[in-house]
mmCIF file of C-alpha atoms and ligand atoms in Angstrom:
data_model
loop_
_atom_site.group_PDB
_atom_site.id
_atom_site.type_symbol
_atom_site.label_atom_id
_atom_site.label_comp_id
_atom_site.label_asym_id
_atom_site.label_seq_id
_atom_site.Cartn_x
_atom_site.Cartn_y
_atom_site.Cartn_z
ATOM 1 C CA MET A 1 130.087 50.869 60.019
ATOM 2 C CA ARG A 2 129.663 51.104 63.780
ATOM 3 C CA ASP A 3 127.368 53.773 65.239
ATOM 4 C CA LYS A 4 129.198 56.837 66.442
ATOM 5 C CA ILE A 5 129.006 57.922 70.073
ATOM 6 C CA LYS A 6 128.664 61.627 70.838
ATOM 7 C CA VAL A 7 131.463 62.660 73.176
ATOM 8 C CA LEU A 8 131.380 66.145 74.651
ATOM 9 C CA TYR A 9 134.999 66.846 75.482
ATOM 10 C CA ILE A 10 135.974 69.549 77.966
ATOM 11 C CA ALA A 11 139.328 70.980 76.852
ATOM 12 C CA GLY A 12 141.443 73.572 78.647
ATOM 13 C CA TRP A 13 144.057 73.882 81.394
ATOM 14 C CA GLY A 14 143.641 72.304 84.855
ATOM 15 C CA ARG A 15 141.887 74.106 87.702
ATOM 16 C CA SER A 16 139.536 75.863 85.325
ATOM 17 C CA GLY A 17 136.303 74.541 86.816
ATOM 18 C CA SER A 18 136.027 71.545 84.491
ATOM 19 C CA THR A 19 134.879 69.163 87.232
ATOM 20 C CA ILE A 20 131.842 71.255 88.107
ATOM 21 C CA LEU A 21 131.027 71.749 84.414
ATOM 22 C CA ASP A 22 131.348 67.984 83.868
ATOM 23 C CA ASN A 23 129.139 67.322 86.892
ATOM 24 C CA LEU A 24 126.502 69.848 85.749
ATOM 25 C CA LEU A 25 126.343 68.338 82.276
ATOM 26 C CA GLY A 26 126.106 64.863 83.796
ATOM 27 C CA GLN A 27 122.756 65.855 85.364
ATOM 28 C CA VAL A 28 121.162 66.368 81.958
ATOM 29 C CA ASP A 29 118.917 63.509 80.858
ATOM 30 C CA GLY A 30 120.743 61.267 78.412
ATOM 31 C CA PHE A 31 124.197 62.568 79.397
ATOM 32 C CA PHE A 32 126.793 60.544 81.292
ATOM 33 C CA SER A 33 129.555 62.409 83.094
ATOM 34 C CA ALA A 34 132.625 60.162 82.897
ATOM 35 C CA GLY A 35 135.221 62.420 84.551
ATOM 36 C CA GLU A 36 138.814 62.549 83.288
ATOM 37 C CA LEU A 37 138.952 59.368 81.254
ATOM 38 C CA CYS A 38 142.520 59.876 80.101
ATOM 39 C CA TYR A 39 143.602 58.903 83.622
ATOM 40 C CA LEU A 40 141.641 55.648 83.629
ATOM 41 C CA TRP A 41 144.600 53.501 82.694
ATOM 42 C CA GLU A 42 147.164 54.778 85.102
ATOM 43 C CA HIS A 43 145.719 56.027 88.359
ATOM 44 C CA ASP A 44 142.359 54.514 88.870
ATOM 45 C CA LEU A 45 142.511 51.092 87.382
ATOM 46 C CA PHE A 46 145.821 50.153 88.929
ATOM 47 C CA GLU A 47 146.023 52.211 92.067
ATOM 48 C CA GLY A 48 142.559 51.556 93.450
ATOM 49 C CA GLY A 49 141.144 54.995 92.699
ATOM 50 C CA LEU A 50 137.588 55.886 93.565
ATOM 51 C CA CYS A 51 134.559 56.449 91.410
ATOM 52 C CA GLY A 52 132.624 59.687 91.999
ATOM 53 C CA CYS A 53 129.997 57.575 93.809
ATOM 54 C CA GLY A 54 132.640 56.749 96.440
ATOM 55 C CA ALA A 55 133.084 53.051 95.551
ATOM 56 C CA PRO A 56 136.402 51.667 94.334
ATOM 57 C CA LEU A 57 136.240 51.810 90.561
ATOM 58 C CA GLY A 58 136.064 48.044 90.000
ATOM 59 C CA SER A 59 133.114 47.607 92.371
ATOM 60 C CA CYS A 60 131.070 50.617 91.198
ATOM 61 C CA GLU A 61 127.766 49.522 89.626
ATOM 62 C CA VAL A 62 128.601 51.396 86.394
ATOM 63 C CA TRP A 63 132.365 51.053 86.043
ATOM 64 C CA GLY A 64 132.447 47.448 87.216
ATOM 65 C CA ARG A 65 130.257 46.573 84.213
ATOM 66 C CA VAL A 66 132.055 48.894 81.793
ATOM 67 C CA LEU A 67 135.486 47.511 82.638
ATOM 68 C CA ALA A 68 134.246 43.924 82.382
ATOM 69 C CA ASP A 69 132.278 44.460 79.151
ATOM 70 C CA ALA A 70 135.052 46.450 77.450
ATOM 71 C CA ASP A 71 137.262 43.496 78.319
ATOM 72 C CA VAL A 72 139.882 45.767 79.758
ATOM 73 C CA GLY A 73 141.876 42.760 80.902
ATOM 74 C CA ARG A 74 142.817 42.070 77.275
ATOM 75 C CA ILE A 75 143.867 45.661 76.695
ATOM 76 C CA ASP A 76 147.494 46.361 77.350
ATOM 77 C CA ALA A 77 146.706 48.976 79.973
ATOM 78 C CA ARG A 78 150.318 49.662 80.794
ATOM 79 C CA GLU A 79 151.019 50.495 77.163
ATOM 80 C CA MET A 80 147.946 52.772 77.140
ATOM 81 C CA ALA A 81 149.211 54.518 80.275
ATOM 82 C CA ARG A 82 152.725 54.817 78.866
ATOM 83 C CA LEU A 83 151.465 56.393 75.646
ATOM 84 C CA GLU A 84 149.290 58.865 77.503
ATOM 85 C CA ASP A 85 151.818 59.770 80.123
ATOM 86 C CA LYS A 86 154.772 60.135 77.798
ATOM 87 C CA GLY A 87 153.135 61.568 74.763
ATOM 88 C CA LEU A 88 149.497 62.433 74.550
ATOM 89 C CA ARG A 89 149.481 65.137 77.190
ATOM 90 C CA THR A 90 151.986 67.476 75.588
ATOM 91 C CA ARG A 91 154.786 65.882 73.602
ATOM 92 C CA HIS A 92 152.702 65.116 70.532
ATOM 93 C CA LEU A 93 151.286 68.645 70.388
ATOM 94 C CA PRO A 94 153.841 69.970 67.847
ATOM 95 C CA LEU A 95 153.206 66.981 65.540
ATOM 96 C CA MET A 96 149.473 67.512 65.794
ATOM 97 C CA LEU A 97 149.763 71.135 64.753
ATOM 98 C CA ILE A 98 151.288 70.144 61.407
ATOM 99 C CA PRO A 99 148.616 69.965 58.688
ATOM 100 C CA HIS A 100 147.844 66.417 57.515
ATOM 101 C CA ALA A 101 149.782 64.871 60.418
ATOM 102 C CA GLY A 102 146.575 63.157 61.532
ATOM 103 C CA LYS A 103 147.084 60.088 59.323
ATOM 104 C CA LEU A 104 150.647 59.626 60.537
ATOM 105 C CA LEU A 105 149.555 59.858 64.135
ATOM 106 C CA ALA A 106 146.572 57.562 63.570
ATOM 107 C CA SER A 107 148.848 54.915 62.050
ATOM 108 C CA ARG A 108 151.186 55.128 65.043
ATOM 109 C CA LEU A 109 148.298 54.831 67.481
ATOM 110 C CA GLU A 110 146.135 52.257 65.706
ATOM 111 C CA GLY A 111 145.772 49.800 68.618
ATOM 112 C CA TYR A 112 145.301 52.612 71.084
ATOM 113 C CA LEU A 113 142.463 54.108 69.016
ATOM 114 C CA GLU A 114 140.709 50.736 68.762
ATOM 115 C CA ASN A 115 140.846 50.408 72.552
ATOM 116 C CA LEU A 116 139.459 53.912 73.035
ATOM 117 C CA ALA A 117 136.654 53.147 70.588
ATOM 118 C CA ARG A 118 135.787 49.981 72.517
ATOM 119 C CA LEU A 119 135.823 51.776 75.857
ATOM 120 C CA TYR A 120 133.574 54.689 74.824
ATOM 121 C CA SER A 121 131.138 52.392 72.985
ATOM 122 C CA THR A 122 130.876 50.219 76.074
ATOM 123 C CA ILE A 123 130.214 53.244 78.301
ATOM 124 C CA ALA A 124 127.398 54.322 75.963
ATOM 125 C CA ARG A 125 125.891 50.839 75.939
ATOM 126 C CA VAL A 126 126.104 50.252 79.703
ATOM 127 C CA THR A 127 124.797 53.710 80.688
ATOM 128 C CA GLY A 128 122.349 54.123 77.802
ATOM 129 C CA ALA A 129 123.665 57.690 77.409
ATOM 130 C CA ARG A 130 123.332 59.634 74.158
ATOM 131 C CA VAL A 131 126.236 61.912 75.133
ATOM 132 C CA ILE A 132 129.359 61.030 77.129
ATOM 133 C CA VAL A 133 131.006 63.988 78.870
ATOM 134 C CA ASP A 134 134.786 63.645 79.243
ATOM 135 C CA SER A 135 136.661 66.330 81.179
ATOM 136 C CA SER A 136 140.199 65.090 80.468
ATOM 137 C CA LYS A 137 141.083 68.622 79.239
ATOM 138 C CA SER A 138 144.341 67.755 77.461
ATOM 139 C CA PRO A 139 144.043 69.004 73.870
ATOM 140 C CA ALA A 140 146.381 66.264 72.649
ATOM 141 C CA TYR A 141 144.243 63.514 74.162
ATOM 142 C CA GLY A 142 141.107 65.200 72.792
ATOM 143 C CA ARG A 143 142.603 65.334 69.317
ATOM 144 C CA VAL A 144 143.451 61.642 69.431
ATOM 145 C CA LEU A 145 140.037 60.786 70.869
ATOM 146 C CA GLY A 146 138.457 62.468 67.834
ATOM 147 C CA MET A 147 140.342 59.966 65.621
ATOM 148 C CA ALA A 148 138.856 56.933 67.387
ATOM 149 C CA PRO A 149 136.589 55.116 64.923
ATOM 150 C CA THR A 150 133.374 55.268 66.989
ATOM 151 C CA VAL A 151 133.745 58.722 68.521
ATOM 152 C CA ASP A 152 131.763 61.753 67.320
ATOM 153 C CA LEU A 153 133.689 64.526 69.064
ATOM 154 C CA TYR A 154 132.347 67.913 70.231
ATOM 155 C CA VAL A 155 134.555 70.261 72.210
ATOM 156 C CA VAL A 156 133.734 72.776 74.888
ATOM 157 C CA HIS A 157 136.879 74.799 75.488
ATOM 158 C CA LEU A 158 136.780 76.005 79.080
ATOM 159 C CA VAL A 159 139.010 78.995 79.826
ATOM 160 C CA ARG A 160 139.600 80.524 83.253
ATOM 161 C CA ASP A 161 141.634 83.545 84.270
ATOM 162 C CA PRO A 162 145.196 82.113 84.466
ATOM 163 C CA ARG A 163 145.818 83.952 87.744
ATOM 164 C CA ALA A 164 142.909 82.081 89.333
ATOM 165 C CA SER A 165 144.212 78.758 87.979
ATOM 166 C CA ALA A 166 147.762 79.511 89.176
ATOM 167 C CA TYR A 167 146.433 80.312 92.637
ATOM 168 C CA SER A 168 144.483 77.068 92.737
ATOM 169 C CA TRP A 169 147.552 75.041 91.687
ATOM 170 C CA LEU A 170 149.465 76.485 94.642
ATOM 171 C CA LYS A 171 146.955 75.288 97.205
ATOM 172 C CA LYS A 172 147.343 72.080 99.150
ATOM 173 C CA LYS A 173 144.175 70.103 98.486
ATOM 174 C CA ARG A 174 143.260 66.649 99.628
ATOM 175 C CA GLN A 175 142.904 64.000 96.946
ATOM 176 C CA PRO A 176 140.865 61.059 98.265
ATOM 177 C CA ASP A 177 142.021 59.004 95.244
ATOM 178 C CA ARG A 178 145.485 58.963 96.795
ATOM 179 C CA GLY A 179 144.608 57.565 100.183
ATOM 180 C CA GLU A 180 143.969 59.193 103.511
ATOM 181 C CA PHE A 181 146.839 61.665 103.364
ATOM 182 C CA GLY A 182 147.056 62.051 99.591
ATOM 183 C CA LEU A 183 147.231 65.515 98.062
ATOM 184 C CA MET A 184 146.476 66.832 94.590
ATOM 185 C CA ASP A 185 149.388 67.730 92.298
ATOM 186 C CA ARG A 186 150.710 71.252 92.619
ATOM 187 C CA HIS A 187 152.460 73.475 90.077
ATOM 188 C CA ALA A 188 154.494 76.647 90.462
ATOM 189 C CA PRO A 189 152.941 79.785 88.893
ATOM 190 C CA ALA A 190 155.469 79.830 86.019
ATOM 191 C CA LYS A 191 154.653 76.261 84.994
ATOM 192 C CA SER A 192 150.904 76.798 85.373
ATOM 193 C CA SER A 193 151.176 79.898 83.148
ATOM 194 C CA LEU A 194 153.166 78.209 80.394
ATOM 195 C CA MET A 195 150.838 75.219 80.397
ATOM 196 C CA TRP A 196 147.823 77.571 80.313
ATOM 197 C CA ASP A 197 149.318 79.199 77.205
ATOM 198 C CA ALA A 198 150.127 75.864 75.551
ATOM 199 C CA TRP A 199 146.891 73.995 76.235
ATOM 200 C CA ASN A 200 144.537 76.887 75.504
ATOM 201 C CA GLY A 201 146.512 77.757 72.381
ATOM 202 C CA ALA A 202 146.396 74.153 71.190
ATOM 203 C CA ALA A 203 142.649 73.827 71.869
ATOM 204 C CA GLU A 204 141.961 76.833 69.648
ATOM 205 C CA ALA A 205 144.404 75.679 66.983
ATOM 206 C CA PHE A 206 142.746 72.254 66.789
ATOM 207 C CA TRP A 207 139.080 73.128 66.911
ATOM 208 C CA ARG A 208 138.260 76.823 66.548
ATOM 209 C CA ARG A 209 137.888 76.418 62.792
ATOM 210 C CA TYR A 210 134.975 74.045 63.342
ATOM 211 C CA PRO A 211 132.178 76.112 64.909
ATOM 212 C CA LYS A 212 129.707 73.218 64.613
ATOM 213 C CA ARG A 213 132.003 71.148 66.813
ATOM 214 C CA TYR A 214 133.518 73.748 69.134
ATOM 215 C CA VAL A 215 132.365 76.311 71.633
ATOM 216 C CA LYS A 216 134.514 78.415 73.936
ATOM 217 C CA LEU A 217 133.218 79.047 77.447
ATOM 218 C CA ARG A 218 134.851 81.158 80.120
ATOM 219 C CA TYR A 219 134.499 79.775 83.635
ATOM 220 C CA GLU A 220 133.648 83.257 84.878
ATOM 221 C CA ASP A 221 130.728 83.443 82.408
ATOM 222 C CA LEU A 222 129.553 79.961 83.407
ATOM 223 C CA VAL A 223 129.289 81.041 87.034
ATOM 224 C CA ALA A 224 127.692 84.401 86.183
ATOM 225 C CA ASP A 225 125.093 82.863 83.876
ATOM 226 C CA PRO A 226 124.971 79.083 84.341
ATOM 227 C CA ARG A 227 121.701 78.590 82.510
ATOM 228 C CA GLY A 228 122.679 80.590 79.421
ATOM 229 C CA SER A 229 126.151 79.027 79.325
ATOM 230 C CA LEU A 230 124.881 75.456 79.582
ATOM 231 C CA THR A 231 122.218 76.108 76.952
ATOM 232 C CA ARG A 232 124.994 77.112 74.525
ATOM 233 C CA VAL A 233 126.899 73.925 75.291
ATOM 234 C CA LEU A 234 123.806 71.741 74.905
ATOM 235 C CA GLY A 235 123.063 73.445 71.583
ATOM 236 C CA LEU A 236 126.459 72.325 70.310
ATOM 237 C CA VAL A 237 125.508 68.642 70.689
ATOM 238 C CA GLY A 238 121.973 69.135 69.348
ATOM 239 C CA GLU A 239 120.345 68.918 72.794
ATOM 240 C CA ALA A 240 119.269 72.543 73.266
ATOM 241 C CA ASP A 241 115.830 71.502 74.566
ATOM 242 C CA ALA A 242 117.152 69.236 77.320
ATOM 243 C CA ARG A 243 116.053 70.097 80.839
ATOM 244 C CA LEU A 244 118.731 71.718 82.986
ATOM 245 C CA PRO A 245 119.275 70.644 86.606
ATOM 246 C CA PHE A 246 118.678 74.057 88.241
ATOM 247 C CA VAL A 247 116.569 74.357 91.352
ATOM 248 C CA ASN A 248 116.601 78.113 90.937
ATOM 249 C CA GLY A 249 119.035 80.767 89.624
ATOM 250 C CA ARG A 250 122.450 79.415 90.517
ATOM 251 C CA GLU A 251 121.387 76.515 92.703
ATOM 252 C CA VAL A 252 121.724 73.140 91.154
ATOM 253 C CA GLU A 253 120.704 69.674 92.287
ATOM 254 C CA LEU A 254 123.583 67.245 91.773
ATOM 255 C CA ARG A 255 122.922 63.526 91.795
ATOM 256 C CA VAL A 256 125.689 61.102 92.709
ATOM 257 C CA SER A 257 128.121 60.921 89.778
ATOM 258 C CA HIS A 258 130.183 58.047 88.423
ATOM 259 C CA THR A 259 133.294 59.965 87.407
ATOM 260 C CA VAL A 260 136.811 58.640 86.927
ATOM 261 C CA ALA A 261 139.502 60.959 88.360
ATOM 262 C CA GLY A 262 139.283 64.724 88.724
ATOM 263 C CA ASN A 263 138.999 67.376 91.371
ATOM 264 C CA PRO A 264 137.620 66.052 94.691
ATOM 265 C CA ASN A 265 134.474 68.149 94.279
ATOM 266 C CA ARG A 266 133.311 65.381 91.927
ATOM 267 C CA PHE A 267 132.233 63.565 95.110
ATOM 268 C CA GLN A 268 129.755 66.399 95.820
ATOM 269 C CA ALA A 269 126.040 65.661 95.603
ATOM 270 C CA GLY A 270 122.863 67.424 96.716
ATOM 271 C CA THR A 271 122.017 71.088 96.291
ATOM 272 C CA VAL A 272 125.052 73.157 95.317
ATOM 273 C CA LYS A 273 125.163 76.899 94.768
ATOM 274 C CA LEU A 274 127.443 78.168 92.006
ATOM 275 C CA ARG A 275 129.300 81.284 93.058
ATOM 276 C CA PRO A 276 132.210 83.277 91.666
ATOM 277 C CA ASP A 277 135.553 82.270 93.185
ATOM 278 C CA ASP A 278 137.689 85.396 93.398
ATOM 279 C CA GLU A 279 139.884 84.299 96.287
ATOM 280 C CA TRP A 280 142.984 84.618 94.114
ATOM 281 C CA LYS A 281 142.528 88.397 93.960
ATOM 282 C CA SER A 282 143.511 88.702 97.599
ATOM 283 C CA GLY A 283 145.367 85.394 98.022
ATOM 284 C CA LEU A 284 147.853 85.376 95.121
ATOM 285 C CA ARG A 285 151.088 87.161 96.031
ATOM 286 C CA LEU A 286 151.757 90.299 93.983
ATOM 287 C CA ARG A 287 154.995 88.824 92.659
ATOM 288 C CA ASP A 288 153.204 85.704 91.398
ATOM 289 C CA ARG A 289 150.353 87.758 90.000
ATOM 290 C CA ALA A 290 152.813 89.895 88.010
ATOM 291 C CA LEU A 291 154.660 86.786 86.774
ATOM 292 C CA VAL A 292 151.485 85.019 85.618
ATOM 293 C CA THR A 293 150.184 88.201 83.985
ATOM 294 C CA ALA A 294 153.466 88.653 82.083
ATOM 295 C CA LEU A 295 153.678 85.021 80.951
ATOM 296 C CA THR A 296 150.061 84.830 79.756
ATOM 297 C CA LEU A 297 149.607 88.400 78.498
ATOM 298 C CA PRO A 298 148.567 87.663 74.890
ATOM 299 C CA GLY A 299 146.071 85.061 76.125
ATOM 300 C CA LEU A 300 144.731 87.345 78.857
ATOM 301 C CA ILE A 301 143.949 89.959 76.229
ATOM 302 C CA HIS A 302 142.674 87.422 73.685
ATOM 303 C CA HIS A 303 140.218 85.855 76.135
ATOM 304 C CA GLY A 304 139.005 89.218 77.421
ATOM 305 C CA TYR A 305 140.537 89.210 80.910
ATOM 306 C CA LEU A 306 142.233 92.567 80.513
ATOM 307 C CA ALA A 307 139.436 94.308 78.639
ATOM 308 C CA PRO A 308 137.895 97.356 80.299
ATOM 309 C CA ARG A 309 134.956 96.330 82.465
ATOM 310 C CA ARG A 310 131.687 96.690 80.571
ATOM 311 C CA ARG A 311 128.697 98.340 82.140
ATOM 312 C CA PRO A 312 125.779 95.929 82.561
HETATM 313 ZN ZN1 ZN B 401 130.386 54.819 90.634
#
């Protein structure tokens, strides 16, 4: 039997701070921050996307070797992209929620799982990492990744106030992966809210029952107490004693990363100060704020966003 590779998977809805969490974890000795690997097949490989180090993916010192060694040329990348785009983000979610559907899904995705296994094993071999951090976020992709024969999956479920995420999805942000004038995708508040409900609900449904494999982390708590939050996450993968990259308090030293896809702040390096981002409180229109609150109400309560403020 092949050795299993520890993959620390960041699950949750987009614009929840997963890129900075991925980048922070990537600074830990023995960890490799891979970015949003579910997008490898479609955007980056075929559309000349950039690695976090700034080089085109194929000429990056890490990814150039990974893609060659994993023999990606033999993998039917278009089929991988088609499966991910059409199914693994959301459409397979209902099937995955049915007990014992795993075998059915695994049989449908046999070739896909073999390719994933090959890719993650190659990343571990080329980088020498004990833990690969993948911030793809989609619960469906994470569930399938956990079925890959060489993957030992651990999940950090990152939750952010849905009103903050909705506000972020409304903003026009540059996306260097999409050329000089490229912008990041945007979603209307209603769609962001419904996806927040679906993806956070699915992440809990898949993994909450496995406390040795799953930890929930609120973005707001990560920013308020980065050291304590990261220590919890490291404990999940048996690396509680690893040295954290903090210069002091909330300042962190980020080395150049080699991430595939994600928020443009993955290109950030040097000393970065983590600070709460409450811009949505003044920037989100009242109408949108009311809509998001209504559409995510059970989740807002469940994740403690409407609880009375506790005294320190
Ligand atoms: Zn690179």
